[in-house]
Amino acid sequence: MRSPRRRRGVHPAAATAPPCSAMASGAASPRSPPAAKKRAVVVAGDGDDSDVFDRLPDDIVLVVLSRLAANAASPADVASAALTCRRFRELAAHPAVLSRASAAAVAVRWGAWSEAAHRFLRRCAAAGSHHACYFLGMVRFYCLGSRATGAALLGRAAGGGHAPALYALAVVQFNGSGGGKADKDARAGVALCARAAWLGHTPALRELGHCLQDGYGARRDAPAGRRLLLHAAAREHLSWKKHNHGHHDGSAAEDAASRFMVAWWDSHRAKAAARGCLPGEHGDGEHDGVEDLRLCSHARCGRRETRRHEFRRCSVCGAASYCSRACQALDWKRAHRAQCAAARWLAAAAAADRVAH
């Protein structure tokens, strides 16, 4: 008597194997990991082979791009996202994204300046970015010669509590920039400096300390002025240590406008030298008298006079010009102390020679 046949069981691996028709039609098998990994990114449904990101609503994409603009380390970060695809290019130009642009995102270098960069800054400023209003306002006021629009942009940024814009308007008030000597308003400058210093802006804190020490635009209070100067020096030292250890608090990005203006005027000086123009000569007929205007002697400032003899000069040598007391104090520590001593020695030697003869 034959024993009954044993029923063959189905191996578990065979139960999960794809049918032959599927393998013949080109479907991915478990033995092809690259294809399976690539297939995991694609939505397999209703015959739609679109990327997962394409299925996200525009609101979510706008939030992502807004955070990218707010944390961008350079304008290239925003530009790279906009160049990804047509949808990103359209959404990156949305006011909700441009209004969140960080100070570094609008810090255009002089070497990268173009009509496209200018248009990008105008869009960011129109969207409500205070950083873009400040940067473009400084460039227009001091470099492009558009005093009215530059001052309006600085005022818009200052109205939003932008500390560097408040300090920039204070310097304009101290010097009467864009107008005449009668347009100087020391009290308004001190009030703007106080507001910027309260917001933590170190140059404004230093300027306010010098104003209190000298009694310029405010009642003289030398002890309070010294305290403010010590506070400004401590803040500057701490920010310098953080910058050297790789902790960027945004103060370097706020100085991007000054770096741009310094490079702008260096380029113009090099072009004038290449044309063979000496100081006081006019290389073209468009800027009569521009060569007589002086730059602030502080190497990292970049501001230029809007009229002759606008900036205050060193009372000893008369060779250095400064847009503010803060720039004068910083340049004295950096370089002018030695330069001024040499100028005094030369002046004394010349006077002695005149007496001898």
Short mmCIF file of C-alpha atoms in Angstrom, two decimals:
data_model
loop_
_atom_site.label_atom_id
_atom_site.label_comp_id
_atom_site.label_asym_id
_atom_site.label_seq_id
_atom_site.Cartn_x
_atom_site.Cartn_y
_atom_site.Cartn_z
CA MET A 1 0.00 0.00 0.00
CA ARG A 2 1.46 3.29 -1.17
CA SER A 3 1.82 6.05 1.30
CA PRO A 4 -0.30 9.12 0.53
CA ARG A 5 1.45 11.98 -1.28
CA ARG A 6 2.66 14.75 0.86
CA ARG A 7 1.35 18.11 -0.17
CA ARG A 8 4.14 20.38 -1.19
CA GLY A 9 4.23 23.60 0.77
CA VAL A 10 4.86 27.00 -0.76
CA HIS A 11 8.12 28.62 0.20
CA PRO A 12 7.61 32.09 1.80
CA ALA A 13 10.01 33.72 -0.65
CA ALA A 14 8.05 32.31 -3.55
CA ALA A 15 4.82 33.76 -2.18
CA THR A 16 6.22 37.27 -2.30
CA ALA A 17 7.92 36.98 -5.66
CA PRO A 18 6.41 39.05 -8.49
CA PRO A 19 4.63 37.24 -11.29
CA CYS A 20 6.51 36.46 -14.42
CA SER A 21 4.42 38.81 -16.45
CA ALA A 22 5.50 41.66 -14.25
CA MET A 23 9.14 40.68 -14.62
CA ALA A 24 8.75 40.36 -18.32
CA SER A 25 7.17 43.81 -18.55
CA GLY A 26 10.28 45.42 -16.99
CA ALA A 27 9.12 45.88 -13.38
CA ALA A 28 11.81 46.15 -10.74
CA SER A 29 12.79 43.00 -8.90
CA PRO A 30 14.07 42.71 -5.33
CA ARG A 31 17.51 41.89 -6.73
CA SER A 32 17.96 45.33 -8.31
CA PRO A 33 18.54 47.75 -5.40
CA PRO A 34 19.46 50.84 -7.52
CA ALA A 35 16.19 50.69 -9.39
CA ALA A 36 14.25 50.10 -6.20
CA LYS A 37 15.96 53.06 -4.50
CA LYS A 38 15.24 55.31 -7.45
CA ARG A 39 11.65 54.13 -7.54
CA ALA A 40 11.15 55.04 -3.88
CA VAL A 41 11.35 58.75 -4.70
CA VAL A 42 8.63 58.55 -7.31
CA VAL A 43 4.95 58.36 -6.52
CA ALA A 44 3.47 55.32 -8.20
CA GLY A 45 -0.18 56.03 -8.54
CA ASP A 46 -2.58 56.67 -11.37
CA GLY A 47 0.28 56.56 -13.84
CA ASP A 48 1.77 59.87 -12.49
CA ASP A 49 5.58 59.89 -12.41
CA SER A 50 5.94 63.34 -10.77
CA ASP A 51 8.31 64.21 -7.95
CA VAL A 52 6.93 64.30 -4.40
CA PHE A 53 7.88 67.98 -4.05
CA ASP A 54 5.72 68.87 -7.05
CA ARG A 55 2.66 67.66 -5.15
CA LEU A 56 3.20 70.06 -2.22
CA PRO A 57 0.88 73.09 -2.10
CA ASP A 58 2.32 76.49 -2.93
CA ASP A 59 1.82 77.68 0.66
CA ILE A 60 4.22 75.07 2.00
CA VAL A 61 6.81 75.83 -0.69
CA LEU A 62 6.55 79.53 0.15
CA VAL A 63 7.24 78.78 3.80
CA VAL A 64 10.33 76.76 2.85
CA LEU A 65 11.64 79.47 0.54
CA SER A 66 10.91 82.17 3.12
CA ARG A 67 12.99 80.37 5.72
CA LEU A 68 15.74 79.89 3.15
CA ALA A 69 15.76 83.63 2.42
CA ALA A 70 15.75 84.48 6.14
CA ASN A 71 18.78 82.24 6.80
CA ALA A 72 20.68 82.78 3.54
CA ALA A 73 24.40 83.38 3.88
CA SER A 74 24.73 85.18 0.55
CA PRO A 75 22.59 86.33 -2.40
CA ALA A 76 23.71 83.18 -4.24
CA ASP A 77 21.61 81.02 -1.90
CA VAL A 78 18.38 82.69 -2.99
CA ALA A 79 19.47 82.77 -6.64
CA SER A 80 20.32 79.06 -6.64
CA ALA A 81 16.88 78.17 -5.29
CA ALA A 82 15.20 80.36 -7.91
CA LEU A 83 17.13 78.68 -10.73
CA THR A 84 16.02 75.17 -9.74
CA CYS A 85 12.87 75.13 -11.85
CA ARG A 86 10.22 77.40 -13.27
CA ARG A 87 7.94 76.93 -10.28
CA PHE A 88 10.69 77.89 -7.83
CA ARG A 89 11.57 80.93 -9.93
CA GLU A 90 7.99 82.19 -9.73
CA LEU A 91 7.56 81.46 -6.04
CA ALA A 92 10.99 82.89 -5.08
CA ALA A 93 9.85 86.26 -6.45
CA HIS A 94 6.80 86.29 -4.18
CA PRO A 95 6.71 89.22 -1.69
CA ALA A 96 6.32 86.76 1.19
CA VAL A 97 9.79 85.39 0.33
CA LEU A 98 11.57 88.64 -0.59
CA SER A 99 10.33 90.43 2.54
CA ARG A 100 12.12 87.84 4.70
CA ALA A 101 15.50 88.29 3.00
CA SER A 102 18.30 88.43 5.55
CA ALA A 103 21.06 91.04 5.66
CA ALA A 104 23.47 88.58 4.05
CA ALA A 105 20.95 87.71 1.32
CA VAL A 106 20.92 91.31 0.06
CA ALA A 107 24.65 91.97 0.63
CA VAL A 108 25.61 92.31 -3.03
CA ARG A 109 29.34 92.69 -3.65
CA TRP A 110 30.66 95.45 -5.87
CA GLY A 111 32.16 92.85 -8.23
CA ALA A 112 28.73 91.25 -8.68
CA TRP A 113 26.84 94.53 -9.18
CA SER A 114 24.62 94.51 -12.25
CA GLU A 115 21.20 95.58 -13.40
CA ALA A 116 19.84 92.19 -12.29
CA ALA A 117 21.29 92.70 -8.78
CA HIS A 118 19.83 96.21 -8.66
CA ARG A 119 16.44 94.85 -9.73
CA PHE A 120 16.61 92.14 -7.06
CA LEU A 121 17.29 94.74 -4.36
CA ARG A 122 14.43 96.93 -5.60
CA ARG A 123 12.04 93.97 -5.43
CA CYS A 124 13.16 93.08 -1.91
CA ALA A 125 12.79 96.69 -0.80
CA ALA A 126 9.33 96.96 -2.38
CA ALA A 127 8.32 93.73 -0.62
CA GLY A 128 9.23 95.28 2.75
CA SER A 129 12.71 93.94 3.55
CA HIS A 130 14.34 96.44 5.93
CA HIS A 131 17.80 95.05 5.15
CA ALA A 132 17.27 95.67 1.43
CA CYS A 133 15.93 99.18 2.11
CA TYR A 134 19.03 99.99 4.16
CA PHE A 135 21.55 98.54 1.69
CA LEU A 136 19.94 100.06 -1.40
CA GLY A 137 19.38 103.37 0.40
CA MET A 138 23.08 103.67 1.26
CA VAL A 139 24.15 102.78 -2.27
CA ARG A 140 21.76 105.26 -3.84
CA PHE A 141 22.50 108.08 -1.42
CA TYR A 142 26.31 107.92 -1.45
CA CYS A 143 27.22 106.12 -4.69
CA LEU A 144 24.50 106.68 -7.28
CA GLY A 145 23.72 110.25 -6.22
CA SER A 146 19.98 109.66 -5.77
CA ARG A 147 19.69 111.55 -2.49
CA ALA A 148 15.90 111.71 -2.29
CA THR A 149 15.22 108.04 -3.02
CA GLY A 150 18.15 106.94 -0.87
CA ALA A 151 16.94 108.96 2.11
CA ALA A 152 13.40 107.65 1.60
CA LEU A 153 14.64 104.04 1.65
CA LEU A 154 16.69 104.69 4.78
CA GLY A 155 13.67 106.29 6.41
CA ARG A 156 11.51 103.27 5.57
CA ALA A 157 14.06 100.93 7.15
CA ALA A 158 14.48 103.19 10.19
CA GLY A 159 10.71 103.30 10.65
CA GLY A 160 10.78 99.51 10.97
CA GLY A 161 13.37 99.64 13.77
CA HIS A 162 16.45 98.89 11.66
CA ALA A 163 19.36 100.07 13.83
CA PRO A 164 21.99 100.63 11.07
CA ALA A 165 19.46 102.71 9.11
CA LEU A 166 18.75 104.82 12.20
CA TYR A 167 22.47 105.46 12.64
CA ALA A 168 22.88 106.26 8.93
CA LEU A 169 20.15 108.89 9.17
CA ALA A 170 21.85 110.28 12.29
CA VAL A 171 25.08 110.79 10.32
CA VAL A 172 23.06 112.52 7.58
CA GLN A 173 21.54 114.86 10.18
CA PHE A 174 24.90 115.62 11.81
CA ASN A 175 26.46 116.63 8.46
CA GLY A 176 23.42 118.03 6.67
CA SER A 177 24.22 115.59 3.85
CA GLY A 178 22.39 116.25 0.62
CA GLY A 179 21.77 119.87 1.60
CA GLY A 180 23.66 122.84 3.00
CA LYS A 181 25.21 123.81 6.31
CA ALA A 182 21.87 125.16 7.45
CA ASP A 183 20.38 121.66 7.16
CA LYS A 184 22.50 120.29 10.01
CA ASP A 185 20.40 119.15 12.97
CA ALA A 186 22.53 117.89 15.84
CA ARG A 187 19.55 117.29 18.16
CA ALA A 188 17.81 115.09 15.60
CA GLY A 189 21.07 113.20 15.07
CA VAL A 190 21.47 112.56 18.80
CA ALA A 191 17.86 111.36 19.05
CA LEU A 192 18.39 108.90 16.16
CA CYS A 193 21.68 107.74 17.70
CA ALA A 194 19.98 107.13 21.04
CA ARG A 195 17.31 105.01 19.37
CA ALA A 196 19.89 102.96 17.46
CA ALA A 197 22.05 102.57 20.57
CA TRP A 198 19.03 101.34 22.53
CA LEU A 199 18.59 98.68 19.83
CA GLY A 200 22.19 97.55 20.40
CA HIS A 201 24.03 99.19 17.49
CA THR A 202 27.66 99.61 18.59
CA PRO A 203 28.67 102.52 16.27
CA ALA A 204 25.62 104.49 17.42
CA LEU A 205 26.53 103.76 21.04
CA ARG A 206 30.05 105.09 20.44
CA GLU A 207 28.78 108.17 18.60
CA LEU A 208 26.32 108.94 21.39
CA GLY A 209 29.12 108.67 23.95
CA HIS A 210 31.23 111.22 22.08
CA CYS A 211 28.25 113.56 21.70
CA LEU A 212 27.63 113.47 25.47
CA GLN A 213 31.31 114.03 26.19
CA ASP A 214 31.51 117.02 23.85
CA GLY A 215 28.04 118.39 24.56
CA TYR A 216 27.16 118.23 20.87
CA GLY A 217 23.40 118.08 20.26
CA ALA A 218 22.74 117.23 23.92
CA ARG A 219 23.53 118.49 27.41
CA ARG A 220 27.13 117.76 28.28
CA ASP A 221 27.56 114.76 30.57
CA ALA A 222 31.15 113.53 30.48
CA PRO A 223 30.75 110.61 32.97
CA ALA A 224 27.75 109.23 31.08
CA GLY A 225 29.64 109.62 27.80
CA ARG A 226 32.63 107.68 29.15
CA ARG A 227 30.35 104.90 30.36
CA LEU A 228 28.80 104.61 26.90
CA LEU A 229 32.24 104.52 25.28
CA LEU A 230 33.37 101.75 27.62
CA HIS A 231 30.18 99.83 26.88
CA ALA A 232 30.78 100.23 23.13
CA ALA A 233 34.38 99.03 23.47
CA ALA A 234 33.24 95.95 25.43
CA ARG A 235 30.57 95.12 22.84
CA GLU A 236 33.08 95.53 20.03
CA HIS A 237 35.55 93.21 21.77
CA LEU A 238 32.88 90.55 22.31
CA SER A 239 31.69 90.72 18.70
CA TRP A 240 35.31 90.44 17.52
CA LYS A 241 35.84 87.29 19.62
CA LYS A 242 32.62 85.73 18.33
CA HIS A 243 33.60 86.49 14.74
CA ASN A 244 37.04 84.91 15.20
CA HIS A 245 35.51 81.78 16.73
CA GLY A 246 33.05 81.38 13.86
CA HIS A 247 29.94 82.75 15.60
CA HIS A 248 28.40 85.27 13.25
CA ASP A 249 25.81 87.51 14.92
CA GLY A 250 24.91 89.42 11.74
CA SER A 251 27.06 92.49 12.47
CA ALA A 252 29.43 91.64 9.61
CA ALA A 253 26.52 91.48 7.20
CA GLU A 254 25.34 94.91 8.38
CA ASP A 255 28.69 96.36 7.26
CA ALA A 256 28.16 95.07 3.71
CA ALA A 257 26.97 98.50 2.59
CA SER A 258 30.23 100.08 3.79
CA ARG A 259 32.28 97.39 2.05
CA PHE A 260 30.34 98.00 -1.15
CA MET A 261 30.90 101.76 -1.00
CA VAL A 262 34.63 101.36 -0.29
CA ALA A 263 34.99 99.05 -3.30
CA TRP A 264 32.84 101.41 -5.42
CA TRP A 265 35.07 104.43 -4.80
CA ASP A 266 38.26 102.39 -5.12
CA SER A 267 37.08 101.30 -8.55
CA HIS A 268 36.28 104.88 -9.56
CA ARG A 269 39.69 106.03 -8.33
CA ALA A 270 41.41 103.30 -10.35
CA LYS A 271 39.45 104.26 -13.48
CA ALA A 272 40.37 107.91 -13.03
CA ALA A 273 44.04 106.98 -12.61
CA ALA A 274 43.88 104.84 -15.76
CA ARG A 275 42.50 107.84 -17.70
CA GLY A 276 45.33 109.96 -16.36
CA CYS A 277 43.08 112.27 -14.35
CA LEU A 278 44.69 113.93 -11.36
CA PRO A 279 42.78 115.09 -8.28
CA GLY A 280 40.90 118.24 -9.20
CA GLU A 281 40.69 117.35 -12.91
CA HIS A 282 37.52 116.17 -14.62
CA GLY A 283 37.64 113.01 -16.66
CA ASP A 284 34.19 113.70 -18.09
CA GLY A 285 31.68 116.51 -18.01
CA GLU A 286 29.06 114.70 -15.99
CA HIS A 287 30.51 115.11 -12.49
CA ASP A 288 31.88 118.63 -12.26
CA GLY A 289 33.39 119.19 -8.84
CA VAL A 290 33.07 115.56 -7.75
CA GLU A 291 36.84 115.15 -7.52
CA ASP A 292 36.96 117.88 -4.83
CA LEU A 293 34.74 115.82 -2.51
CA ARG A 294 36.52 113.74 0.12
CA LEU A 295 35.92 110.28 1.44
CA CYS A 296 35.74 109.55 5.14
CA SER A 297 39.31 108.75 6.21
CA HIS A 298 38.17 105.72 8.17
CA ALA A 299 39.13 102.95 5.76
CA ARG A 300 36.03 100.83 6.48
CA CYS A 301 33.39 103.56 6.22
CA GLY A 302 32.96 104.37 2.52
CA ARG A 303 30.87 107.54 2.94
CA ARG A 304 31.68 110.47 0.68
CA GLU A 305 30.88 114.14 1.01
CA THR A 306 27.81 115.41 -0.80
CA ARG A 307 29.22 118.95 -0.84
CA ARG A 308 32.63 120.48 -0.31
CA HIS A 309 33.95 120.69 3.25
CA GLU A 310 31.00 118.69 4.58
CA PHE A 311 32.97 116.33 6.83
CA ARG A 312 34.90 117.51 9.87
CA ARG A 313 38.68 117.58 9.55
CA CYS A 314 41.43 116.69 11.97
CA SER A 315 42.09 119.86 13.96
CA VAL A 316 45.85 119.17 14.12
CA CYS A 317 46.96 118.07 10.65
CA GLY A 318 43.86 118.94 8.61
CA ALA A 319 44.61 116.07 6.22
CA ALA A 320 42.00 113.60 7.47
CA SER A 321 38.22 113.99 7.09
CA TYR A 322 35.59 112.12 9.06
CA CYS A 323 31.84 111.75 8.68
CA SER A 324 31.33 111.20 12.41
CA ARG A 325 33.08 111.28 15.76
CA ALA A 326 32.89 107.48 15.93
CA CYS A 327 34.84 107.11 12.66
CA GLN A 328 37.41 109.63 13.90
CA ALA A 329 37.93 107.71 17.14
CA LEU A 330 38.25 104.37 15.34
CA ASP A 331 40.69 105.71 12.74
CA TRP A 332 42.76 107.35 15.47
CA LYS A 333 43.34 103.95 17.05
CA ARG A 334 43.89 102.23 13.69
CA ALA A 335 46.27 104.52 11.81
CA HIS A 336 45.85 108.25 12.20
CA ARG A 337 47.68 108.51 15.51
CA ALA A 338 50.98 107.75 13.78
CA GLN A 339 50.11 109.74 10.66
CA CYS A 340 49.08 112.78 12.65
CA ALA A 341 52.27 112.63 14.75
CA ALA A 342 54.34 112.58 11.57
CA ALA A 343 52.38 115.51 10.18
CA ARG A 344 52.95 117.47 13.39
CA TRP A 345 56.69 116.72 13.23
CA LEU A 346 56.91 117.85 9.61
CA ALA A 347 54.94 121.02 10.38
CA ALA A 348 57.23 121.79 13.33
CA ALA A 349 60.32 121.19 11.18
CA ALA A 350 58.99 123.47 8.44
CA ALA A 351 58.24 126.20 11.01
CA ALA A 352 61.75 125.89 12.44
CA ASP A 353 63.27 126.23 8.97
CA ARG A 354 61.24 129.36 8.31
CA VAL A 355 62.41 130.88 11.59
CA ALA A 356 66.03 129.97 10.85
CA HIS A 357 65.93 131.63 7.45
#
